[in-house]
Amino acid sequence: MRNLDFSSWHALLSTVLGLALITLVMVGVRLLAMHTVQQRRERENRQINERLRTLIAAYKTLGGSFTGDLKVDPTHLRDLLRAGEASSAEGAAGEHARSDRARRIRDAVEAALSDVILLGTEEQVRLATKAATELAEGRAVHTAELVVSLRDFIRQVLDLEPVPAQLAIPRQGPTRMPASRGKGDEGKKGGGAKGAGGGLGGLGGGLGGHAMLDDEHGAHH
């Protein structure tokens, strides 16, 4: 017992404790760095997903048609009303339905162009700005070139194969939206449904009265 050197044991214990403390600190720093990197990666993924979702929606709006009129009519409804081209009531109704459909298409295209200017690439922003300027100046707009840029970018981000160069895809234009239905049509539809319901109710009442007469006749006999 007298020959034991307790000072060496204290030195060994302090060394072990020092190594354990350094290891603990290194592990904590590593975990903190991994957590920070993971949060940043999740935030980037959310941003990419939101950007892709917005650009895909813009692509569907700007390039949802392959046939028909593939240009965007910049004419506003107030200009059509000011012009006063329709003479008969039937012609005025048809002109109103056509102008309403064109207005809905133009509004959807304007919103899609705004999204592309916000989240698109440099080329897409340039094309969208050009289209928006033409709309503001009252000129008809074709969106085929912007649609091709959006399609190539979306396929690239999703790690999809590029569209074959020898494949001839028809020019694409804005999605044709149905004209809004007026309140008069909905009122007529509701009135017809109510009339049908009233007829069925009257039929049920007639059948019930006939059954009561039969019961009374049987009781009398």
Coordinates of C-alpha atoms in Angstrom, one line a residue, residues 5-163:
D5 CA 1.3 6.2 -6.3
F6 CA -2.1 7.7 -5.9
S7 CA -1.1 10.8 -7.8
S8 CA -0.9 8.7 -11.1
W9 CA -4.5 7.5 -10.6
H10 CA -5.7 11.0 -10.2
A11 CA -3.9 11.9 -13.4
L12 CA -5.4 9.0 -15.2
L13 CA -8.9 9.8 -13.9
S14 CA -8.5 13.5 -15.0
T15 CA -7.4 12.4 -18.4
V16 CA -10.3 10.1 -18.9
L17 CA -12.8 12.8 -17.7
G18 CA -11.2 15.3 -20.1
L19 CA -11.5 12.9 -23.0
A20 CA -15.1 12.1 -22.2
L21 CA -15.9 15.9 -21.9
I22 CA -14.2 16.6 -25.3
T23 CA -16.1 13.7 -26.9
L24 CA -19.4 14.9 -25.5
V25 CA -18.8 18.4 -26.8
M26 CA -17.8 17.1 -30.3
V27 CA -20.9 14.9 -30.4
G28 CA -23.1 17.8 -29.4
V29 CA -21.6 20.0 -32.0
R30 CA -22.1 17.3 -34.7
L31 CA -25.7 16.8 -33.7
L32 CA -26.4 20.5 -33.8
A33 CA -24.7 20.8 -37.2
M34 CA -26.8 17.9 -38.5
H35 CA -30.0 19.3 -37.2
T36 CA -29.2 22.7 -38.8
V37 CA -28.4 21.1 -42.1
Q38 CA -31.6 19.0 -42.0
Q39 CA -33.7 22.0 -41.2
R40 CA -32.2 23.9 -44.1
R41 CA -32.7 21.0 -46.5
E42 CA -36.3 20.7 -45.4
R43 CA -36.9 24.4 -46.0
E44 CA -35.3 24.2 -49.4
N45 CA -37.4 21.2 -50.3
R46 CA -40.6 23.1 -49.2
Q47 CA -39.5 26.0 -51.3
I48 CA -38.8 23.8 -54.3
N49 CA -42.1 22.0 -54.0
E50 CA -44.1 25.3 -53.7
R51 CA -42.2 26.7 -56.7
L52 CA -42.9 23.6 -58.7
R53 CA -46.6 23.5 -57.7
T54 CA -47.0 27.1 -58.8
L55 CA -45.1 26.7 -62.1
I56 CA -47.1 23.5 -62.9
A57 CA -50.3 25.4 -62.3
A58 CA -49.1 28.2 -64.5
Y59 CA -48.1 25.7 -67.2
K60 CA -51.6 24.2 -67.2
T61 CA -53.2 27.6 -67.5
L62 CA -50.9 28.9 -70.2
G63 CA -50.7 25.7 -72.2
G64 CA -53.9 23.7 -71.6
S65 CA -55.1 24.0 -75.3
F66 CA -53.8 22.5 -78.5
T67 CA -56.7 23.5 -80.8
G68 CA -58.8 26.5 -81.5
D69 CA -57.8 30.1 -80.7
L70 CA -54.4 29.9 -79.1
K71 CA -53.9 33.6 -78.4
V72 CA -55.1 35.7 -75.5
D73 CA -57.6 38.4 -76.3
P74 CA -56.6 41.5 -74.4
T75 CA -59.9 43.3 -75.0
H76 CA -61.7 44.4 -71.8
L77 CA -65.4 44.1 -71.3
R78 CA -65.8 47.8 -71.0
D79 CA -64.3 48.2 -74.5
L80 CA -66.8 45.7 -75.9
L81 CA -69.7 47.5 -74.3
R82 CA -68.4 50.8 -75.5
A83 CA -68.2 49.6 -79.1
G84 CA -71.8 48.3 -79.2
E85 CA -71.4 45.9 -82.1
A86 CA -74.4 43.6 -81.2
S87 CA -77.7 44.7 -82.6
S88 CA -80.2 42.0 -81.9
A89 CA -81.0 40.4 -78.5
E90 CA -79.7 37.0 -79.6
G91 CA -76.6 38.4 -81.1
A92 CA -76.0 40.5 -77.9
A93 CA -76.3 37.4 -75.7
G94 CA -73.9 35.4 -77.9
E95 CA -71.4 38.3 -77.9
H96 CA -71.7 38.6 -74.1
A97 CA -71.0 34.9 -73.6
R98 CA -68.0 35.1 -75.9
S99 CA -66.6 38.2 -74.3
D100 CA -67.1 36.8 -70.8
R101 CA -65.2 33.6 -71.7
A102 CA -62.4 35.7 -73.2
R103 CA -62.3 37.9 -70.0
R104 CA -62.0 34.8 -67.8
I105 CA -59.2 33.4 -70.0
R106 CA -57.4 36.8 -69.9
D107 CA -57.7 37.0 -66.1
A108 CA -56.3 33.5 -65.6
V109 CA -53.4 34.2 -67.9
E110 CA -52.6 37.4 -66.1
A111 CA -52.5 35.6 -62.8
A112 CA -50.3 32.8 -64.3
L113 CA -47.9 35.4 -65.8
S114 CA -47.6 37.1 -62.4
D115 CA -46.7 33.7 -60.8
V116 CA -44.0 33.1 -63.5
I117 CA -42.5 36.5 -63.0
L118 CA -42.3 35.8 -59.3
L119 CA -40.9 32.2 -59.3
G120 CA -39.7 31.5 -62.8
T121 CA -36.2 31.4 -64.2
E122 CA -34.5 34.3 -65.9
E123 CA -35.7 33.2 -69.4
Q124 CA -39.2 32.5 -68.1
V125 CA -39.3 35.9 -66.4
R126 CA -38.3 37.6 -69.6
L127 CA -40.9 35.8 -71.6
A128 CA -43.6 36.4 -69.0
T129 CA -42.7 40.1 -68.8
K130 CA -42.9 40.4 -72.6
A131 CA -46.4 38.8 -72.6
A132 CA -47.6 41.0 -69.8
T133 CA -46.4 44.1 -71.6
E134 CA -48.2 43.0 -74.8
L135 CA -51.4 42.5 -72.7
A136 CA -51.1 45.9 -71.1
E137 CA -50.6 47.5 -74.5
G138 CA -53.8 45.8 -75.9
R139 CA -52.1 43.3 -78.3
A140 CA -52.9 39.7 -78.7
V141 CA -50.5 37.3 -76.8
H142 CA -49.2 33.9 -77.7
T143 CA -47.9 31.8 -74.8
A144 CA -46.4 28.8 -76.7
E145 CA -42.8 29.9 -76.2
L146 CA -43.2 30.4 -72.5
V147 CA -45.0 27.1 -72.2
V148 CA -42.1 25.2 -73.8
S149 CA -39.7 26.9 -71.4
L150 CA -41.9 25.9 -68.4
R151 CA -42.2 22.3 -69.6
D152 CA -38.5 21.8 -70.1
F153 CA -37.7 23.4 -66.7
I154 CA -40.3 21.3 -64.8
R155 CA -39.1 18.0 -66.4
Q156 CA -35.5 18.9 -65.6
V157 CA -36.3 19.6 -61.9
L158 CA -38.3 16.4 -61.6
D159 CA -35.4 14.4 -63.2
L160 CA -37.4 13.4 -66.2
E161 CA -36.0 12.7 -69.6
P162 CA -36.2 15.7 -71.9
V163 CA -38.8 15.7 -74.7

